[in-house]
XYZ file of C-alpha atoms in Angstrom:
684
model
C -15.513 30.092 -4.893
C -14.073 26.819 -3.641
C -14.482 26.134 0.080
C -14.506 23.238 2.524
C -18.280 22.750 2.646
C -18.521 20.226 -0.241
C -15.830 18.050 1.335
C -17.483 18.191 4.763
C -20.931 17.426 3.342
C -19.545 14.569 1.272
C -18.138 12.847 4.361
C -21.102 13.605 6.637
C -23.729 12.598 4.099
C -21.956 9.410 3.114
C -21.130 8.139 6.599
C -24.164 9.302 8.596
C -26.614 7.746 6.135
C -24.961 4.340 6.590
C -25.400 4.304 10.376
C -27.411 1.151 11.067
C -26.597 0.191 14.665
C -28.460 1.342 17.788
C -25.320 3.074 19.018
C -23.665 5.451 16.608
C -20.434 4.082 15.165
C -17.472 6.452 14.851
C -16.858 8.024 11.466
C -13.436 6.392 11.274
C -14.997 2.919 11.663
C -17.698 3.640 9.092
C -15.096 5.009 6.675
C -13.048 1.836 7.076
C -16.109 -0.307 6.320
C -16.772 1.637 3.111
C -13.112 1.657 2.048
C -13.108 5.449 2.365
C -9.636 6.848 3.207
C -9.396 8.174 6.761
C -7.901 11.390 5.400
C -11.439 12.468 4.387
C -12.645 12.197 7.991
C -9.591 14.125 9.185
C -10.196 16.819 6.559
C -13.836 17.206 7.650
C -12.828 17.496 11.302
C -10.186 20.115 10.536
C -12.511 22.129 8.283
C -15.352 22.195 10.843
C -13.480 22.337 14.151
C -9.998 23.621 13.261
C -8.268 25.814 10.722
C -9.489 25.915 7.135
C -7.210 23.700 4.989
C -5.363 25.249 2.077
C -6.865 25.512 -1.407
C -4.423 22.909 -2.740
C -5.506 20.389 -0.101
C -9.206 21.023 -0.809
C -8.712 20.599 -4.554
C -6.841 17.353 -4.038
C -9.554 16.103 -1.682
C -12.305 17.001 -4.169
C -10.605 15.097 -6.985
C -9.971 12.157 -4.685
C -13.654 12.155 -3.645
C -14.809 12.162 -7.278
C -12.487 9.246 -8.056
C -13.814 7.343 -5.038
C -17.442 7.893 -6.109
C -16.657 6.838 -9.674
C -15.026 3.592 -8.532
C -17.273 2.656 -5.629
C -20.675 3.906 -6.820
C -21.097 4.894 -10.462
C -19.080 2.008 -11.925
C -20.983 -0.482 -9.786
C -24.327 1.107 -10.679
C -23.738 1.174 -14.425
C -22.479 -2.405 -14.411
C -25.412 -3.848 -12.456
C -28.429 -1.698 -13.320
C -29.032 -3.409 -16.661
C -29.106 -6.944 -15.353
C -29.225 -7.364 -11.622
C -33.007 -6.927 -11.367
C -33.826 -8.808 -14.546
C -35.764 -12.029 -14.230
C -34.157 -14.449 -16.699
C -37.068 -16.851 -16.388
C -39.546 -14.395 -17.971
C -38.141 -13.505 -21.368
C -40.534 -14.879 -23.968
C -40.279 -17.789 -26.402
C -36.765 -16.945 -27.607
C -35.411 -17.042 -24.094
C -37.231 -20.302 -23.427
C -35.527 -21.898 -26.414
C -32.156 -20.463 -25.373
C -32.677 -21.717 -21.822
C -33.342 -25.245 -23.068
C -30.236 -25.222 -25.262
C -28.097 -24.046 -22.341
C -29.655 -26.603 -20.005
C -28.700 -29.435 -22.389
C -25.069 -28.264 -22.369
C -25.018 -27.939 -18.592
C -26.504 -31.410 -18.076
C -24.205 -33.146 -20.584
C -20.870 -31.418 -19.962
C -19.788 -33.008 -16.624
C -20.012 -36.445 -18.260
C -17.221 -35.463 -20.677
C -14.831 -34.266 -17.943
C -12.437 -36.540 -16.124
C -10.157 -35.303 -13.332
C -7.467 -37.714 -14.469
C -7.318 -36.532 -18.091
C -6.240 -32.897 -18.095
C -5.656 -32.699 -21.864
C -9.120 -34.064 -22.667
C -10.618 -31.715 -20.087
C -8.966 -28.704 -21.721
C -10.351 -29.659 -25.143
C -13.826 -30.353 -23.750
C -13.790 -27.053 -21.844
C -12.911 -25.141 -24.996
C -15.686 -26.873 -26.989
C -18.297 -26.166 -24.318
C -17.114 -22.556 -23.987
C -17.469 -22.019 -27.742
C -20.921 -23.643 -27.724
C -22.110 -21.374 -24.920
C -20.631 -18.279 -26.575
C -22.418 -19.136 -29.856
C -25.757 -19.380 -28.061
C -25.167 -16.133 -26.183
C -24.117 -14.279 -29.329
C -26.997 -15.671 -31.425
C -29.495 -14.588 -28.776
C -28.270 -10.982 -28.972
C -29.401 -10.698 -25.393
C -26.140 -9.351 -24.039
C -26.078 -9.325 -20.281
C -29.586 -10.760 -19.979
C -28.511 -13.825 -21.975
C -25.544 -14.293 -19.656
C -27.916 -14.027 -16.699
C -29.989 -16.871 -18.163
C -26.918 -19.110 -18.383
C -25.922 -18.307 -14.773
C -29.459 -19.117 -13.627
C -29.415 -22.441 -15.482
C -25.996 -23.393 -14.125
C -26.764 -22.570 -10.487
C -30.178 -24.244 -10.752
C -28.392 -27.407 -11.887
C -25.929 -27.204 -9.011
C -28.728 -26.696 -6.507
C -30.710 -29.619 -7.902
C -27.648 -31.852 -7.849
C -26.513 -30.930 -4.343
C -30.007 -31.229 -2.831
C -30.607 -34.678 -4.270
C -31.836 -37.331 -1.851
C -29.785 -39.942 -3.642
C -27.307 -41.188 -1.015
C -24.980 -42.425 -3.752
C -23.967 -38.835 -4.548
C -20.816 -38.060 -2.537
C -18.729 -34.957 -2.190
C -15.870 -36.189 -4.426
C -18.330 -36.569 -7.344
C -19.599 -33.073 -6.679
C -16.033 -31.778 -6.650
C -15.490 -33.231 -10.108
C -18.360 -31.098 -11.411
C -16.833 -27.959 -9.881
C -13.461 -28.827 -11.364
C -14.902 -29.419 -14.810
C -16.818 -26.116 -14.893
C -14.038 -23.936 -13.522
C -12.061 -23.535 -16.804
C -15.272 -22.839 -18.746
C -16.308 -20.080 -16.348
C -12.809 -18.668 -16.468
C -12.872 -18.474 -20.276
C -16.250 -16.757 -20.168
C -14.958 -14.275 -17.580
C -11.915 -13.423 -19.698
C -14.049 -13.036 -22.829
C -16.773 -10.982 -21.096
C -15.559 -9.194 -17.935
C -19.140 -8.251 -17.008
C -19.978 -11.965 -16.848
C -17.756 -12.427 -13.797
C -19.375 -9.477 -12.042
C -22.792 -10.975 -12.745
C -21.731 -14.438 -11.583
C -20.185 -13.043 -8.410
C -23.299 -10.953 -7.634
C -25.722 -13.844 -8.092
C -23.557 -16.272 -6.083
C -23.158 -13.690 -3.328
C -26.940 -13.235 -3.139
C -27.379 -16.989 -2.758
C -24.767 -17.103 -0.011
C -26.008 -14.177 2.091
C -29.776 -14.437 1.513
C -30.310 -17.497 3.722
C -27.830 -17.552 6.629
C -29.378 -20.692 8.142
C -30.201 -23.589 5.827
C -31.336 -27.145 6.159
C -28.642 -29.765 5.850
C -29.898 -30.623 2.354
C -28.905 -27.134 1.233
C -25.506 -27.128 2.934
C -23.780 -28.695 -0.062
C -25.087 -25.967 -2.360
C -23.818 -23.310 0.047
C -20.482 -25.136 0.016
C -20.409 -24.981 -3.781
C -21.181 -21.250 -3.742
C -18.493 -20.670 -1.126
C -15.946 -22.630 -3.139
C -16.701 -20.780 -6.346
C -16.463 -17.321 -4.762
C -13.333 -18.315 -2.871
C -11.688 -19.385 -6.126
C -12.668 -16.202 -7.964
C -11.358 -13.872 -5.250
C -8.220 -15.724 -4.109
C -6.946 -18.310 -6.642
C -3.795 -17.695 -8.678
C -5.311 -18.683 -12.007
C -8.378 -16.452 -11.516
C -6.335 -13.328 -10.828
C -6.311 -12.016 -14.415
C -10.080 -12.357 -14.785
C -10.575 -10.814 -11.338
C -8.505 -7.763 -12.293
C -10.235 -7.312 -15.674
C -13.740 -7.494 -14.191
C -13.092 -4.823 -11.552
C -14.510 -6.889 -8.697
C -14.340 -5.325 -5.236
C -13.277 -7.703 -2.475
C -14.007 -5.071 0.165
C -17.657 -4.957 -0.869
C -18.021 -8.739 -0.766
C -16.450 -9.042 2.695
C -18.665 -6.219 3.964
C -21.795 -8.013 2.716
C -20.642 -11.269 4.303
C -20.264 -9.545 7.662
C -23.743 -8.030 7.356
C -25.237 -11.552 6.964
C -23.049 -13.654 9.267
C -23.162 -17.428 8.917
C -20.516 -20.121 8.949
C -20.060 -19.885 5.192
C -20.074 -16.083 4.888
C -17.629 -15.612 7.768
C -15.468 -18.426 6.379
C -15.397 -16.687 2.993
C -14.564 -13.317 4.544
C -11.683 -14.876 6.480
C -10.344 -16.708 3.427
C -10.358 -13.571 1.260
C -8.723 -11.523 4.027
C -5.909 -14.056 4.340
C -4.952 -13.706 0.680
C -1.695 -11.761 0.222
C -3.202 -9.535 -2.487
C -5.980 -8.356 -0.140
C -3.839 -6.568 2.465
C -6.236 -3.632 2.626
C -9.185 -5.936 3.332
C -7.277 -7.687 6.100
C -6.439 -4.362 7.728
C -10.001 -3.067 7.431
C -11.937 -6.157 8.504
C -9.482 -8.671 10.012
C -10.308 -7.957 13.652
C -14.035 -7.735 12.993
C -14.064 -11.091 11.176
C -12.277 -12.802 14.066
C -14.581 -11.165 16.627
C -17.705 -12.149 14.681
C -16.489 -15.739 14.366
C -15.791 -15.833 18.089
C -19.199 -14.387 19.009
C -20.934 -16.987 16.797
C -18.741 -19.719 18.335
C -16.976 -20.577 15.077
C -13.737 -21.337 16.879
C -12.044 -22.758 13.781
C -12.372 -19.467 11.854
C -9.856 -16.663 12.324
C -7.913 -14.311 10.071
C -4.351 -15.562 9.929
C -1.188 -14.578 8.131
C -1.049 -15.604 4.439
C 1.337 -18.485 3.657
C 4.932 -17.395 3.067
C 5.130 -19.137 -0.293
C 2.475 -16.883 -1.863
C 4.022 -13.937 -3.742
C 2.839 -10.388 -3.135
C 1.546 -10.074 -6.686
C -0.494 -13.024 -7.888
C 0.586 -13.939 -11.389
C -1.253 -16.607 -13.340
C 0.443 -19.984 -12.946
C -0.332 -23.418 -14.362
C -3.039 -24.958 -12.211
C -2.994 -28.563 -11.032
C -6.669 -28.641 -11.940
C -9.462 -26.227 -12.745
C -9.736 -25.336 -9.062
C -6.418 -24.551 -7.353
C -6.181 -27.187 -5.962
C -9.293 -29.329 -6.636
C -11.227 -30.290 -3.526
C -10.485 -33.955 -4.150
C -6.758 -33.202 -3.923
C -7.231 -32.063 -0.316
C -8.118 -35.510 0.920
C -11.776 -34.576 1.600
C -13.806 -37.758 1.273
C -16.832 -37.000 3.469
C -20.418 -36.882 2.219
C -23.492 -34.796 2.794
C -24.960 -35.063 6.324
C -27.820 -37.484 6.713
C -26.497 -39.939 4.154
C -24.867 -42.117 6.748
C -21.313 -41.556 5.553
C -19.963 -39.168 8.168
C -20.109 -35.431 8.789
C -19.887 -32.677 6.204
C -16.540 -31.067 5.444
C -15.656 -28.291 7.931
C -15.208 -24.791 6.415
C -11.731 -24.576 7.938
C -10.653 -27.202 5.420
C -10.951 -24.564 2.712
C -8.652 -22.062 4.388
C -5.241 -23.596 3.880
C -5.248 -25.834 0.787
C -2.551 -28.454 0.935
C -0.141 -28.296 -1.980
C 2.065 -31.053 -3.264
C 5.280 -31.033 -1.292
C 8.597 -31.066 -3.107
C 11.950 -32.203 -1.856
C 13.765 -29.223 -0.391
C 17.283 -28.986 0.989
C 17.395 -28.893 4.788
C 17.389 -25.346 6.151
C 17.897 -23.824 9.554
C 14.590 -23.385 11.397
C 13.438 -19.773 11.652
C 13.718 -18.449 15.183
C 10.882 -16.546 16.839
C 12.755 -13.238 16.722
C 13.604 -13.724 13.022
C 9.963 -14.512 12.279
C 8.764 -11.406 14.119
C 11.367 -9.287 12.309
C 10.209 -10.600 8.942
C 6.528 -10.067 9.746
C 7.204 -6.554 11.040
C 9.075 -5.571 7.868
C 6.349 -7.058 5.676
C 3.650 -5.157 7.565
C 5.519 -1.888 7.001
C 5.920 -2.607 3.265
C 2.250 -3.549 2.925
C 1.319 -0.297 4.653
C 3.543 1.797 2.372
C 2.063 0.134 -0.717
C -1.559 0.972 0.141
C -0.899 4.537 1.353
C -0.177 7.449 -0.976
C 2.331 10.239 -0.558
C -0.652 12.557 -0.154
C -1.646 10.670 3.028
C 1.584 11.723 4.757
C 0.771 15.419 4.533
C -0.685 17.143 7.600
C -4.167 18.600 7.325
C -2.796 22.134 7.341
C 0.708 23.140 6.307
C 2.714 25.998 4.836
C 4.551 25.689 1.539
C 7.215 28.189 0.453
C 8.396 28.098 -3.171
C 11.300 30.148 -4.541
C 11.447 31.609 -8.027
C 14.761 30.799 -9.698
C 15.337 34.516 -10.309
C 15.438 35.195 -6.549
C 18.728 36.345 -5.030
C 20.531 33.748 -2.911
C 20.829 36.299 -0.106
C 17.049 36.785 0.046
C 16.308 33.070 -0.161
C 18.599 32.434 2.798
C 16.825 35.103 4.856
C 13.424 33.563 4.059
C 14.576 30.076 5.085
C 15.893 31.328 8.420
C 12.843 33.480 9.076
C 10.452 30.561 8.530
C 12.567 27.929 10.254
C 12.903 25.640 7.225
C 15.936 24.106 5.537
C 14.655 23.457 2.001
C 12.242 24.854 -0.590
C 11.049 23.864 -4.088
C 12.236 26.016 -6.996
C 9.978 27.321 -9.746
C 11.015 28.619 -13.142
C 8.490 31.369 -13.902
C 9.715 31.701 -17.498
C 8.763 28.147 -18.409
C 6.182 27.598 -15.615
C 7.899 24.387 -14.581
C 9.259 22.790 -11.439
C 13.013 23.496 -11.341
C 14.283 21.388 -8.452
C 14.683 21.502 -4.701
C 16.894 23.986 -2.845
C 18.552 22.490 0.264
C 21.305 23.364 2.731
C 23.713 21.393 0.531
C 23.341 24.018 -2.194
C 24.393 26.819 0.175
C 27.346 24.739 1.349
C 28.359 24.122 -2.276
C 28.187 27.858 -2.858
C 30.507 28.476 0.103
C 32.903 25.856 -1.245
C 32.922 27.616 -4.617
C 33.779 31.010 -3.123
C 36.469 29.436 -0.968
C 38.062 28.103 -4.163
C 37.525 31.465 -5.959
C 38.170 34.268 -3.410
C 37.828 36.970 -6.064
C 34.156 36.073 -6.552
C 33.194 36.758 -2.920
C 32.384 40.409 -3.640
C 29.681 39.303 -6.109
C 27.930 36.971 -3.683
C 25.117 39.411 -2.898
C 24.134 39.581 -6.591
C 24.132 35.838 -7.093
C 20.763 34.285 -8.118
C 19.332 30.813 -7.639
C 19.194 30.083 -11.373
C 23.024 29.994 -11.463
C 23.407 27.255 -8.850
C 23.799 24.555 -11.498
C 26.809 26.330 -12.984
C 28.412 26.701 -9.558
C 27.915 23.039 -8.660
C 29.201 21.949 -12.040
C 32.326 24.078 -11.531
C 33.256 22.400 -8.235
C 32.251 18.911 -9.448
C 29.501 18.054 -6.940
C 25.983 16.720 -7.233
C 23.634 19.230 -8.804
C 20.216 20.392 -7.615
C 17.805 17.648 -6.640
C 15.180 17.484 -9.388
C 13.429 14.224 -8.468
C 9.698 14.481 -7.828
C 6.650 12.237 -7.625
C 2.890 12.560 -8.000
C 1.135 12.918 -4.620
C -1.268 10.031 -5.319
C 1.499 7.555 -6.127
C 2.013 4.817 -3.494
C 4.250 5.877 -0.651
C 6.357 2.777 -1.278
C 7.214 4.086 -4.750
C 8.191 7.478 -3.330
C 10.516 5.782 -0.824
C 12.163 3.670 -3.523
C 12.610 6.780 -5.665
C 14.297 8.581 -2.767
C 16.694 5.682 -2.250
C 17.527 5.440 -5.952
C 18.284 9.170 -6.223
C 19.858 9.337 -2.718
C 17.542 12.242 -1.911
C 16.556 12.917 1.708
C 13.317 14.597 0.670
C 11.154 14.583 -2.433
C 8.695 17.189 -3.777
C 5.143 16.160 -4.638
C 4.256 17.574 -8.058
C 0.741 17.363 -9.510
C -0.715 18.545 -12.819
C -3.362 21.275 -12.685
C -6.517 20.045 -14.454
C -7.405 23.495 -15.741
C -4.032 24.687 -17.072
C -2.256 21.365 -17.623
C 0.825 22.752 -15.887
C 2.854 21.313 -13.058
C 1.882 22.307 -9.529
C 4.036 21.731 -6.447
C 1.855 20.368 -3.634
C 4.383 19.870 -0.844
C 7.691 18.223 0.086
C 7.893 14.868 1.860
C 10.969 14.083 3.952
C 12.393 10.795 5.165
C 11.660 11.841 8.731
C 7.978 12.494 8.001
C 7.634 9.118 6.256
C 9.282 7.192 9.088
C 7.229 9.038 11.684
C 4.087 8.232 9.664
C 5.091 4.566 9.840
C 5.914 4.762 13.550
C 2.512 6.278 14.359
C 0.351 4.014 12.179
C 2.091 0.620 11.972
C 1.962 -1.079 15.356
C 4.010 -3.985 14.036
C 7.144 -1.867 14.329
C 7.164 -3.324 17.852
C 8.092 -6.671 16.278
C 11.477 -5.322 15.113
C 13.352 -6.557 18.180
C 16.672 -7.640 16.700
C 19.566 -5.499 18.031
C 21.661 -3.389 15.662
C 24.672 -5.639 16.135
C 22.768 -8.394 14.316
C 21.573 -6.169 11.459
C 23.385 -4.893 8.395
C 22.347 -1.377 9.254
C 24.405 1.826 9.590
C 27.943 2.986 8.728
C 30.868 1.826 10.867
C 33.990 2.273 8.753
C 35.798 5.284 7.240
C 33.840 7.677 9.427
C 34.613 11.383 9.033
C 35.192 13.137 12.378
C 36.329 16.512 13.690
C 37.229 18.113 16.996
C 36.073 21.265 18.741
C 39.200 23.030 17.467
C 38.674 22.103 13.809
C 37.996 25.159 11.573
C 34.460 25.294 10.209
C 35.830 25.541 6.658
C 37.513 22.142 7.098
C 34.221 20.570 8.180
C 32.473 22.139 5.175
C 35.057 20.491 2.912
C 34.229 17.148 4.538
C 30.488 17.645 4.012
C 31.001 18.493 0.326
C 33.708 15.984 -0.588
C 32.001 13.000 1.026
C 28.395 14.079 0.322
C 27.346 13.723 3.957
C 25.029 15.815 6.116
C 26.866 15.701 9.458
C 30.263 15.136 11.073
C 30.634 13.702 14.613
C 32.732 15.834 16.973
C 35.044 13.730 19.164
C 37.900 14.291 21.595
C 41.289 12.603 21.585
C 39.788 9.412 23.054
C 37.115 9.234 20.320
C 34.431 10.126 22.847
C 31.502 11.809 21.083
C 30.942 15.342 22.377
C 28.661 16.759 19.671
C 27.706 16.626 15.990
C 28.215 19.380 13.417
C 25.285 19.340 10.974
C 24.861 20.942 7.579
C 22.090 23.129 8.991
C 24.639 24.683 11.379
C 26.206 26.383 8.360
C 22.930 28.188 7.658
C 22.928 29.498 11.235
C 26.398 30.986 10.739
C 25.695 32.791 7.456
C 22.068 33.805 8.090
C 23.021 37.482 8.428
C 25.207 37.352 5.293
C 28.198 37.549 7.659
C 30.564 35.085 6.005
C 33.342 35.934 8.449
C 31.610 33.539 10.894
C 32.935 30.686 8.753
C 36.423 31.414 10.084
C 35.379 30.212 13.560
C 36.288 26.787 14.870
C 33.645 24.131 15.509
C 33.350 24.822 19.248
C 32.678 28.524 18.665
C 30.251 27.797 15.830
C 28.156 25.371 17.896
C 27.641 28.083 20.507
C 25.688 30.023 17.860
C 22.932 27.397 17.851
C 19.470 28.568 18.971
C 18.418 27.886 22.548
C 15.703 25.433 21.472
C 18.189 23.148 19.676
C 16.964 19.626 20.527
C 20.429 18.130 20.949
C 21.886 14.989 19.410
C 20.536 11.450 19.663
C 22.684 8.422 20.409
C 22.135 4.690 20.600
C 24.154 1.547 21.230
C 24.657 -1.661 19.288
C 22.167 -3.328 21.641
C 19.359 -0.930 20.756
C 16.605 -2.225 18.489
C 14.524 -0.749 15.700
C 11.346 -0.898 17.786
C 12.814 1.541 20.326
C 14.308 3.658 17.532
C 10.861 3.956 15.916
C 9.446 4.985 19.301
C 12.068 7.730 19.451
C 11.209 8.892 15.918
C 7.528 8.973 16.859
C 8.174 11.185 19.908
C 11.088 13.366 18.759
C 12.416 15.019 15.613
C 15.341 12.732 14.847
C 17.490 12.938 11.699
C 20.308 10.572 12.667
C 21.618 8.598 15.617
C 25.252 8.407 16.671
C 26.123 4.853 17.686
C 28.379 4.756 20.760
C 29.718 2.111 23.128
C 29.496 1.969 26.919
C 32.305 4.559 27.161
C 30.496 7.008 24.808
C 33.116 6.377 22.133
C 32.137 6.610 18.475
C 31.137 3.301 16.873
C 29.080 4.326 13.851
C 26.333 6.501 12.353
C 22.733 5.443 11.758
C 20.902 7.761 9.344
C 17.248 7.855 8.349
C 18.336 6.748 4.861
C 19.813 3.599 6.415
C 16.563 2.831 8.232
C 14.436 3.507 5.144
C 16.592 1.271 2.966
C 16.473 -1.520 5.551
C 12.683 -1.585 5.990
C 12.154 -1.507 2.220
C 14.835 -3.840 0.933
C 15.993 -6.208 3.684
C 15.315 -9.782 2.603
C 14.040 -8.724 -0.822
C 17.020 -10.159 -2.725
C 20.291 -8.760 -4.012
C 18.654 -7.231 -7.088
C 16.638 -4.903 -4.877
C 19.599 -3.497 -2.979
C 20.695 0.017 -3.741
C 24.148 0.385 -5.236
């Protein structure tokens, strides 16, 4: 039998065994350090102290745990076990000969490279790369042969940087870095394991000796620069992705051995736009560590605006992007009498060549905060999955398509829900999502065909498509998404299909058939954002300054309007609510699609002959009421309202409570995803 004990033991065993401080660190903090999703900690807590989660949730958690172990443990172990402990200096006569051949190449190559001759550099880099590859392939040593080359290269760098010759200055050293960068990149692309080996060895050099003599500072600087390039540079991104390097692991190791260089490297990696998850997990800790060690010039800051979210390879101005010499750094090693050593903060924000740009209006503080707030929300949605939105324990009701409409309606009302996934038992497939709109479409059909009313009790769910096709309205929502897909993708899919909710459909590993996990609504997504993204407080621009909401061609009704007329409005204009106003356009209530379900819940269709005022009196006593806002309200306060209350729309009114517009959750979702992303991203 499958129970919650494996999941609980997985979390407890993993996190408790990594407790290293005198005071026990919370499981949430330890999980964040290990890049373990917080949902595992929540699942353990619920399984031990609360209600037992459902079988579907436990199966999903087990698969997610296995994937995490494969990525964060087994892959790392298999990649490193064959070489990380090998001593490349003790490999017999063949390795001695290979070492000498590689040393000759390493010693001679920088003389052929010139920072001012890019074409010659490219040719020389290719020749040296091919020479090294020939030696490595002839040795048949595999990873051990690559380890020998890395040892030779770093030994040369250490010897060069620790030289007592005062004529050796930093710019000359930078030329060596620049000349080797394209060679290392070619090797990394040819042999992905080479980059993992190089990164591991360089990391060991950086973290093994936190405090060094000044003669070793230049070597630490070279190690820092190399790792910084590998993990953050545009032109290293392809090799980084192929090698499967883990930036979270590197930053964690830097924080465990704090020094100026390790903390500087952690901050630089965290600032990179592609490492949003690292910045969220370690940003505060990096800044606090830097402050405690009195490194006042180190702090995790926002990535530059001109860096795209996805780093695509671009032509580099030099092997390093940009070369150190291009930054105007002309200082030398301490003790040589030529000034102080370059400060680590100089590596954080490389200066790029400026280009003439047309004058633009300066960005105001409120516009900047709005942009940052929206970007934070998008970053959050891209690193969270649809599975993360689900509560630890929930109830899922699925209807078979052969079920009578009358019975399905009774089940919805009895369980207090307004939608349910459909399942075709004949084909064992997901068949769509049943919502209140489908019942309203059915009412519209019988209104147009009075003779069919007597057959309504025998009508089944599998005939809904024919009914909706007959009256010319949108058919059953069939969009779905895998629960482990990014939440951002689920939101975009909802906007593209104009769905207000989307089912999560997985594939059962044993049967290979589809399996409905749950249904995610726009409200649950926005509440998830409101609870977890504190930067929603930066969205302080009022609605009157945002292109947000509907203000023209609004459908309205009065208390005396027949319910059937309002149903026609809901169907014809594909809307979910109609504001109720008086003769002065003062908003008195809102008739929602769910109100129709309340009227017909007892299969008493005569209730549809009531007017709106009489129908609204049928609402349950715990009806939460309607929510309003003004044009001066802001998204930060609206998100606070969503976090505290179950809100599906807001009626926008003026100071006299007169109708101005409607703000739906779809409007808010589209704004936070697409505002400022360009015209091509806007929904049609």
